[in-house]
Short mmCIF file of C-alpha atoms in Angstrom, two decimals:
data_model
loop_
_atom_site.label_atom_id
_atom_site.label_comp_id
_atom_site.label_asym_id
_atom_site.label_seq_id
_atom_site.Cartn_x
_atom_site.Cartn_y
_atom_site.Cartn_z
CA UNK A 1 167.20 287.27 175.19
CA UNK A 2 165.97 285.34 172.16
CA UNK A 3 168.59 282.85 170.95
CA UNK A 4 168.63 282.46 167.15
CA UNK A 5 170.60 279.94 165.11
CA UNK A 6 171.00 281.51 161.68
CA UNK A 7 171.84 278.97 158.95
CA UNK A 8 173.08 280.54 155.71
CA UNK A 9 174.16 279.42 152.26
CA UNK A 10 177.11 281.83 151.95
CA UNK A 11 178.95 283.27 154.93
CA UNK A 12 180.65 285.81 152.64
CA UNK A 13 177.36 287.31 151.45
CA UNK A 14 177.09 290.95 152.65
CA UNK A 15 173.32 290.47 153.02
CA UNK A 16 174.00 287.83 155.67
CA UNK A 17 176.04 290.35 157.64
CA UNK A 18 173.20 292.86 157.40
CA UNK A 19 170.65 290.34 158.65
CA UNK A 20 172.84 289.35 161.61
CA UNK A 21 173.18 293.03 162.53
CA UNK A 22 169.38 293.40 162.32
CA UNK A 23 168.79 290.47 164.65
CA UNK A 24 171.43 291.61 167.13
CA UNK A 25 170.10 295.16 167.13
CA UNK A 26 166.63 293.78 167.77
CA UNK A 27 167.88 292.17 170.96
CA UNK A 28 168.62 288.63 169.82
CA UNK A 29 171.69 286.50 170.49
CA UNK A 30 172.81 285.11 167.14
CA UNK A 31 174.79 281.98 166.36
CA UNK A 32 175.82 282.00 162.70
CA UNK A 33 176.52 278.79 160.79
CA UNK A 34 176.73 278.05 157.10
CA UNK A 35 178.73 277.30 153.98
CA UNK A 36 181.60 279.31 152.61
CA UNK A 37 181.86 280.08 148.90
CA UNK A 38 184.58 282.71 149.01
CA UNK A 39 186.43 285.00 151.39
CA UNK A 40 185.04 288.44 152.11
CA UNK A 41 186.45 290.24 155.13
CA UNK A 42 183.83 292.96 154.71
CA UNK A 43 181.10 290.43 155.54
CA UNK A 44 182.49 289.72 159.01
CA UNK A 45 180.39 290.71 162.02
CA UNK A 46 182.33 291.84 165.06
CA UNK A 47 181.88 289.42 167.93
CA UNK A 48 180.40 286.65 165.78
CA UNK A 49 182.59 283.65 164.93
CA UNK A 50 180.71 281.66 162.26
CA UNK A 51 180.55 277.88 162.31
CA UNK A 52 181.59 276.58 158.89
CA UNK A 53 179.56 273.63 157.62
CA UNK A 54 181.55 273.15 154.42
CA UNK A 55 182.51 274.77 151.14
CA UNK A 56 180.18 275.21 148.18
CA UNK A 57 180.67 276.59 144.69
CA UNK A 58 178.47 279.18 143.03
CA UNK A 59 176.51 277.73 140.11
CA UNK A 60 177.40 274.09 140.87
CA UNK A 61 174.08 272.72 142.08
CA UNK A 62 175.13 269.06 142.27
CA UNK A 63 178.16 269.93 144.37
CA UNK A 64 175.97 271.95 146.72
CA UNK A 65 173.59 269.01 147.19
CA UNK A 66 176.53 266.84 148.21
CA UNK A 67 177.82 269.48 150.63
CA UNK A 68 174.38 269.82 152.20
CA UNK A 69 174.09 266.05 152.64
CA UNK A 70 177.47 265.94 154.39
CA UNK A 71 176.53 268.88 156.60
CA UNK A 72 173.28 267.18 157.64
CA UNK A 73 175.21 264.07 158.67
CA UNK A 74 177.77 266.10 160.65
CA UNK A 75 175.50 268.78 162.06
CA UNK A 76 175.45 267.30 165.56
CA UNK A 77 179.22 267.48 165.82
CA UNK A 78 179.39 270.95 164.27
CA UNK A 79 176.84 272.34 166.71
CA UNK A 80 178.30 270.62 169.76
CA UNK A 81 178.61 273.23 172.47
CA UNK A 82 175.95 275.51 170.93
CA UNK A 83 173.15 276.26 173.38
CA UNK A 84 169.68 275.17 172.29
CA UNK A 85 168.27 278.00 170.18
CA UNK A 86 164.78 279.40 170.59
CA UNK A 87 164.39 279.76 166.80
CA UNK A 88 166.28 278.54 163.75
CA UNK A 89 166.25 280.84 160.71
CA UNK A 90 167.14 278.98 157.49
CA UNK A 91 168.21 281.15 154.56
CA UNK A 92 167.41 279.38 151.26
CA UNK A 93 166.13 275.90 150.50
CA UNK A 94 169.42 274.10 151.08
CA UNK A 95 169.61 275.52 154.60
CA UNK A 96 166.02 274.50 155.26
CA UNK A 97 167.22 270.92 154.87
CA UNK A 98 170.03 271.56 157.37
CA UNK A 99 167.58 273.27 159.74
CA UNK A 100 165.33 270.21 159.77
CA UNK A 101 168.29 268.08 160.79
CA UNK A 102 169.51 270.65 163.32
CA UNK A 103 166.17 270.86 165.11
CA UNK A 104 166.34 267.09 165.64
CA UNK A 105 169.75 267.52 167.25
CA UNK A 106 168.22 269.97 169.71
CA UNK A 107 165.28 267.74 170.64
CA UNK A 108 162.96 268.02 167.67
CA UNK A 109 160.80 270.97 168.65
CA UNK A 110 162.83 274.09 167.78
CA UNK A 111 160.67 276.32 165.54
CA UNK A 112 162.00 277.19 162.09
CA UNK A 113 161.60 280.33 159.99
CA UNK A 114 162.27 279.80 156.27
CA UNK A 115 163.92 282.85 154.69
CA UNK A 116 163.70 282.80 150.89
CA UNK A 117 164.75 285.97 149.07
CA UNK A 118 165.32 284.49 145.61
CA UNK A 119 163.41 281.84 143.67
CA UNK A 120 165.96 279.59 141.99
CA UNK A 121 165.20 278.78 138.35
CA UNK A 122 165.29 275.03 139.07
CA UNK A 123 162.27 275.43 141.36
CA UNK A 124 160.31 276.87 138.44
CA UNK A 125 160.96 274.13 135.93
CA UNK A 126 157.90 272.23 134.75
CA UNK A 127 159.69 268.88 134.58
CA UNK A 128 160.59 266.16 137.05
CA UNK A 129 163.48 268.20 138.43
CA UNK A 130 161.27 271.17 139.25
CA UNK A 131 158.51 269.01 140.68
CA UNK A 132 160.99 267.09 142.82
CA UNK A 133 162.53 270.27 144.23
CA UNK A 134 159.16 271.85 144.96
CA UNK A 135 158.10 268.61 146.62
CA UNK A 136 161.24 268.66 148.76
CA UNK A 137 160.60 272.28 149.71
CA UNK A 138 157.02 271.47 150.71
CA UNK A 139 158.12 268.49 152.84
CA UNK A 140 160.93 270.40 154.53
CA UNK A 141 158.63 273.35 155.07
CA UNK A 142 156.20 271.33 157.16
CA UNK A 143 158.38 271.95 160.19
CA UNK A 144 158.59 275.69 159.53
CA UNK A 145 156.29 278.19 161.17
CA UNK A 146 157.03 281.29 159.12
CA UNK A 147 158.07 282.26 155.59
CA UNK A 148 160.23 285.38 155.27
CA UNK A 149 160.49 286.88 151.79
CA UNK A 150 161.34 290.26 150.29
CA UNK A 151 158.90 290.90 147.44
CA UNK A 152 155.12 290.52 147.15
CA UNK A 153 155.67 289.17 143.63
CA UNK A 154 157.39 286.11 145.10
CA UNK A 155 154.19 285.37 146.99
CA UNK A 156 151.98 286.06 143.97
CA UNK A 157 153.95 284.15 141.35
CA UNK A 158 155.59 281.34 143.27
CA UNK A 159 154.74 280.68 146.91
CA UNK A 160 150.98 280.93 146.55
CA UNK A 161 150.40 279.03 143.27
CA UNK A 162 153.38 276.68 143.01
CA UNK A 163 155.36 276.03 146.16
CA UNK A 164 153.03 273.80 148.15
CA UNK A 165 153.97 275.66 151.33
CA UNK A 166 151.23 276.65 153.75
CA UNK A 167 152.90 279.23 155.97
CA UNK A 168 152.15 282.71 157.27
CA UNK A 169 154.39 285.13 155.41
CA UNK A 170 156.43 288.11 156.51
CA UNK A 171 157.45 290.71 153.93
CA UNK A 172 160.93 291.83 154.91
CA UNK A 173 162.00 294.27 152.23
CA UNK A 174 165.62 294.97 151.30
CA UNK A 175 165.68 298.33 153.02
CA UNK A 176 168.84 300.09 154.13
CA UNK A 177 169.83 299.16 157.68
CA UNK A 178 169.91 302.33 159.78
CA UNK A 179 171.17 301.54 163.28
CA UNK A 180 171.87 305.22 163.97
CA UNK A 181 168.14 305.95 163.62
CA UNK A 182 168.82 308.65 161.05
CA UNK A 183 165.22 308.76 159.83
CA UNK A 184 165.40 312.48 160.46
CA UNK A 185 168.40 312.90 158.15
CA UNK A 186 167.19 314.21 154.82
CA UNK A 187 167.76 312.34 151.59
CA UNK A 188 170.67 313.97 149.77
CA UNK A 189 169.92 316.35 146.92
CA UNK A 190 171.72 314.94 143.90
CA UNK A 191 172.81 317.45 141.28
CA UNK A 192 173.31 316.78 137.56
CA UNK A 193 176.90 316.73 136.31
CA UNK A 194 178.79 319.94 135.75
CA UNK A 195 179.30 321.06 132.15
CA UNK A 196 181.66 318.74 130.26
CA UNK A 197 181.35 316.13 133.02
CA UNK A 198 179.71 312.74 132.23
CA UNK A 199 176.56 311.23 133.64
CA UNK A 200 177.49 308.36 135.94
CA UNK A 201 175.45 305.16 136.23
CA UNK A 202 176.22 302.95 139.22
CA UNK A 203 175.72 299.18 139.23
CA UNK A 204 176.30 298.10 142.81
CA UNK A 205 175.84 294.93 144.84
CA UNK A 206 175.68 291.38 143.52
CA UNK A 207 177.08 291.64 139.98
CA UNK A 208 175.80 288.46 138.38
CA UNK A 209 174.09 289.52 135.16
CA UNK A 210 176.20 289.16 131.99
CA UNK A 211 173.50 290.74 129.87
CA UNK A 212 173.52 293.88 132.03
CA UNK A 213 177.27 294.13 131.64
CA UNK A 214 177.01 293.78 127.85
CA UNK A 215 174.20 296.32 127.65
CA UNK A 216 175.98 298.89 129.80
CA UNK A 217 179.19 298.38 127.84
CA UNK A 218 177.45 298.99 124.52
CA UNK A 219 175.66 302.02 125.93
CA UNK A 220 178.88 303.56 127.24
CA UNK A 221 180.50 303.13 123.81
CA UNK A 222 177.52 304.79 122.12
CA UNK A 223 177.73 307.74 124.51
CA UNK A 224 181.45 308.19 123.70
CA UNK A 225 182.38 309.67 127.06
CA UNK A 226 179.12 311.43 127.88
CA UNK A 227 178.29 308.62 130.34
CA UNK A 228 180.41 306.42 132.58
CA UNK A 229 179.56 303.13 134.27
CA UNK A 230 180.73 302.60 137.86
CA UNK A 231 180.70 299.04 139.22
CA UNK A 232 181.03 298.09 142.90
CA UNK A 233 180.29 294.87 144.76
CA UNK A 234 180.93 291.15 144.34
CA UNK A 235 181.04 289.79 140.78
CA UNK A 236 179.71 286.26 140.26
CA UNK A 237 182.70 285.21 138.17
CA UNK A 238 180.96 282.00 137.09
CA UNK A 239 178.50 284.11 135.08
CA UNK A 240 181.12 286.02 133.03
CA UNK A 241 183.76 284.89 130.55
CA UNK A 242 186.35 287.32 131.91
CA UNK A 243 184.84 290.01 134.13
CA UNK A 244 188.11 291.59 135.27
CA UNK A 245 189.65 291.62 131.79
CA UNK A 246 186.57 293.08 130.14
CA UNK A 247 186.16 295.90 132.65
CA UNK A 248 189.88 296.66 132.69
CA UNK A 249 189.85 297.28 128.93
CA UNK A 250 186.73 299.43 128.87
CA UNK A 251 187.40 303.18 128.51
CA UNK A 252 184.13 304.31 130.10
CA UNK A 253 183.69 301.66 132.81
CA UNK A 254 185.43 301.07 136.15
CA UNK A 255 185.22 298.50 138.95
CA UNK A 256 186.03 299.54 142.53
CA UNK A 257 185.61 296.28 144.45
CA UNK A 258 183.50 295.41 147.49
CA UNK A 259 182.10 297.79 150.07
CA UNK A 260 180.57 297.65 153.53
CA UNK A 261 176.79 297.75 153.74
CA UNK A 262 175.38 299.98 155.18
CA UNK A 263 178.49 301.90 156.23
CA UNK A 264 179.74 302.82 152.73
CA UNK A 265 176.42 303.38 150.96
CA UNK A 266 176.22 307.17 151.31
CA UNK A 267 179.73 307.55 149.92
CA UNK A 268 179.36 305.30 146.89
CA UNK A 269 175.89 306.50 145.85
CA UNK A 270 176.96 310.13 146.13
CA UNK A 271 179.37 309.45 143.28
CA UNK A 272 176.73 308.51 140.71
CA UNK A 273 173.56 310.06 139.26
CA UNK A 274 171.64 306.89 138.40
CA UNK A 275 171.43 303.39 139.83
CA UNK A 276 171.09 300.34 137.57
CA UNK A 277 168.15 298.45 139.12
CA UNK A 278 167.74 295.96 136.24
CA UNK A 279 168.64 292.26 136.37
CA UNK A 280 168.32 289.66 133.61
CA UNK A 281 169.97 286.85 135.58
CA UNK A 282 166.75 284.80 135.59
CA UNK A 283 164.72 286.86 133.14
CA UNK A 284 160.95 286.51 133.32
CA UNK A 285 161.20 284.77 136.68
CA UNK A 286 163.21 285.75 139.74
CA UNK A 287 164.74 288.87 138.17
CA UNK A 288 161.28 290.11 137.15
CA UNK A 289 159.82 289.56 140.63
CA UNK A 290 162.50 290.79 143.01
CA UNK A 291 162.83 294.20 144.66
CA UNK A 292 166.63 294.55 144.82
CA UNK A 293 168.76 296.11 147.52
CA UNK A 294 169.96 298.78 145.10
CA UNK A 295 166.39 300.05 144.69
CA UNK A 296 166.15 301.04 148.35
CA UNK A 297 169.80 302.07 148.63
CA UNK A 298 169.65 304.47 145.70
CA UNK A 299 166.42 306.11 146.83
CA UNK A 300 167.71 306.48 150.40
CA UNK A 301 170.69 308.40 149.06
CA UNK A 302 168.95 310.47 146.38
CA UNK A 303 170.18 308.55 143.32
CA UNK A 304 167.63 307.96 140.54
CA UNK A 305 166.99 304.24 139.85
CA UNK A 306 166.63 302.86 136.32
CA UNK A 307 164.15 299.98 135.97
CA UNK A 308 162.74 297.87 133.15
CA UNK A 309 159.04 297.89 132.23
CA UNK A 310 157.14 294.75 133.17
CA UNK A 311 159.12 294.03 136.34
CA UNK A 312 158.13 294.31 139.99
CA UNK A 313 160.75 297.03 140.42
CA UNK A 314 159.14 299.09 137.65
CA UNK A 315 155.68 298.57 139.14
CA UNK A 316 156.96 299.67 142.55
CA UNK A 317 158.50 302.84 141.12
CA UNK A 318 155.56 303.66 138.85
CA UNK A 319 153.11 303.49 141.76
CA UNK A 320 155.19 306.12 143.54
CA UNK A 321 156.04 308.27 140.51
CA UNK A 322 159.76 307.66 140.94
CA UNK A 323 162.75 306.69 138.88
CA UNK A 324 163.18 306.06 135.17
CA UNK A 325 161.52 303.08 133.46
CA UNK A 326 162.91 301.79 130.15
CA UNK A 327 160.32 300.31 127.75
CA UNK A 328 162.75 297.60 126.64
CA UNK A 329 166.31 296.46 127.22
CA UNK A 330 168.30 297.92 124.36
CA UNK A 331 171.33 300.24 124.36
CA UNK A 332 169.32 302.53 122.07
CA UNK A 333 166.68 303.06 124.76
CA UNK A 334 169.34 304.07 127.25
CA UNK A 335 170.93 306.44 124.76
CA UNK A 336 167.54 307.99 123.97
CA UNK A 337 166.99 308.51 127.70
CA UNK A 338 170.24 310.40 128.10
CA UNK A 339 169.93 312.27 124.81
CA UNK A 340 166.73 313.83 126.16
CA UNK A 341 167.93 314.19 129.77
CA UNK A 342 168.28 317.81 130.90
CA UNK A 343 169.42 319.29 134.17
CA UNK A 344 165.83 320.24 134.91
CA UNK A 345 164.32 316.80 134.29
CA UNK A 346 167.05 315.18 136.38
CA UNK A 347 166.54 317.60 139.27
CA UNK A 348 162.81 316.94 139.16
CA UNK A 349 163.38 313.17 139.30
CA UNK A 350 165.78 313.55 142.19
CA UNK A 351 163.44 315.89 144.03
CA UNK A 352 160.54 313.42 143.84
CA UNK A 353 162.71 310.92 145.69
CA UNK A 354 163.93 313.48 148.20
CA UNK A 355 160.39 314.60 149.05
CA UNK A 356 159.55 311.12 150.41
CA UNK A 357 162.33 311.34 152.96
CA UNK A 358 164.36 308.40 154.28
CA UNK A 359 161.51 306.54 156.01
CA UNK A 360 160.34 304.27 153.17
CA UNK A 361 163.89 303.16 152.40
CA UNK A 362 165.33 302.44 155.85
CA UNK A 363 165.05 299.73 158.48
CA UNK A 364 165.83 301.23 161.88
CA UNK A 365 166.46 299.88 165.36
CA UNK A 366 162.75 299.85 166.23
CA UNK A 367 162.08 297.78 163.11
CA UNK A 368 164.82 295.36 164.21
CA UNK A 369 163.07 295.00 167.54
CA UNK A 370 159.75 294.29 165.81
CA UNK A 371 161.43 291.63 163.68
CA UNK A 372 162.86 289.86 166.71
CA UNK A 373 159.53 290.15 168.50
CA UNK A 374 157.83 288.49 165.51
CA UNK A 375 160.35 285.64 165.63
CA UNK A 376 159.84 285.33 169.37
CA UNK A 377 156.19 284.42 168.76
CA UNK A 378 157.46 281.25 167.07
CA UNK A 379 159.52 280.42 170.14
CA UNK A 380 156.52 281.07 172.38
CA UNK A 381 154.41 278.68 170.33
CA UNK A 382 151.78 281.29 169.57
CA UNK A 383 149.39 280.25 166.77
CA UNK A 384 150.15 281.78 163.41
CA UNK A 385 147.62 284.05 161.74
CA UNK A 386 146.57 282.44 158.47
CA UNK A 387 144.21 283.30 155.68
CA UNK A 388 142.84 281.37 152.71
CA UNK A 389 145.60 282.89 150.61
CA UNK A 390 148.48 283.94 152.88
CA UNK A 391 149.97 287.28 151.95
CA UNK A 392 153.13 288.98 153.15
CA UNK A 393 152.36 291.34 155.99
CA UNK A 394 154.33 294.60 156.23
CA UNK A 395 156.66 294.51 159.19
CA UNK A 396 156.55 298.20 159.97
CA UNK A 397 153.75 300.70 159.64
CA UNK A 398 155.81 302.78 157.22
CA UNK A 399 155.88 299.96 154.67
CA UNK A 400 153.29 299.84 151.94
CA UNK A 401 150.67 297.11 152.36
CA UNK A 402 150.10 294.77 149.43
CA UNK A 403 147.04 293.08 150.93
CA UNK A 404 144.17 292.64 148.54
#
């Protein structure tokens, strides 16, 4: 059984729980260690007791650097009693630093996989700060044998031209984890609202975009009850002046807290007609390049995603003839969309998603096994396949290739 040490930036992140479940379902034994930013009982994995390396604060980069430095100094003590792993997977740049220190604790030759699913804005700065961080990433990445990322646009816009990393890349998309192997279960047919009932737009997951909240608030006011906004997930409170107070006072908006992923997805998506798949958190950079969880989740459950033109999400949907793409980010564009929305056009949009079935949107047990097998090649010391310009390779045959 492959032994994996998984080092993470936030033990309360639901995506961490999902990745641990993937690795376990693929046949790996997982030791989880990382920083804690908040409590989230829904992120716990049964049978896994995480090793806490310290506490960090969202949005406080200097504090995180200090916490990482302390963790690197104490990593030997924190990992005392942990069996030597076959592979270390480091989620985010800060954990890549910890992974480099951890591999020394275990004898210096434990292979590392660098998992980077977001490109922090500081890495993209064209000043000394950005250059220093990219230089640190390149130095720390010398000991890594694999880059794991979730969008081909990250490769195209950052890793290939800017990062300085020279690693084979694995495209691990944010698909819905399906451990019941329900690929044969049809995508739900979503119906338009009954007469006098409102359209419902769901914004689920990591709620970190103040501009999205403002836009959806203004849109709901303009619709005067003909549309409602449903929020679920984990708000990044550092990004909002008063998230709870604002939502509490909105007549056409509601927040229903966290949920378990993937267990609760079918239930929460069945309650909305559209999914908000737009993010302005790092506009023109990370938010324009990512392919978010909610894109795959909504399509798996028959909900129509809303994307913004010029983003990777919009390109992805346009290639497949799916979803709704707004030409620009204005409440007026949203109102125009719903003013012209009919039951027929909605059913047609929903049917185009349903016709593709669940396969493109799910990551099943066989995919988990392929992921662990790919990581096992690092442990076996097999040479990596490289090209002049490394591109993310699709993990499963059902994924769309982005090779040129």
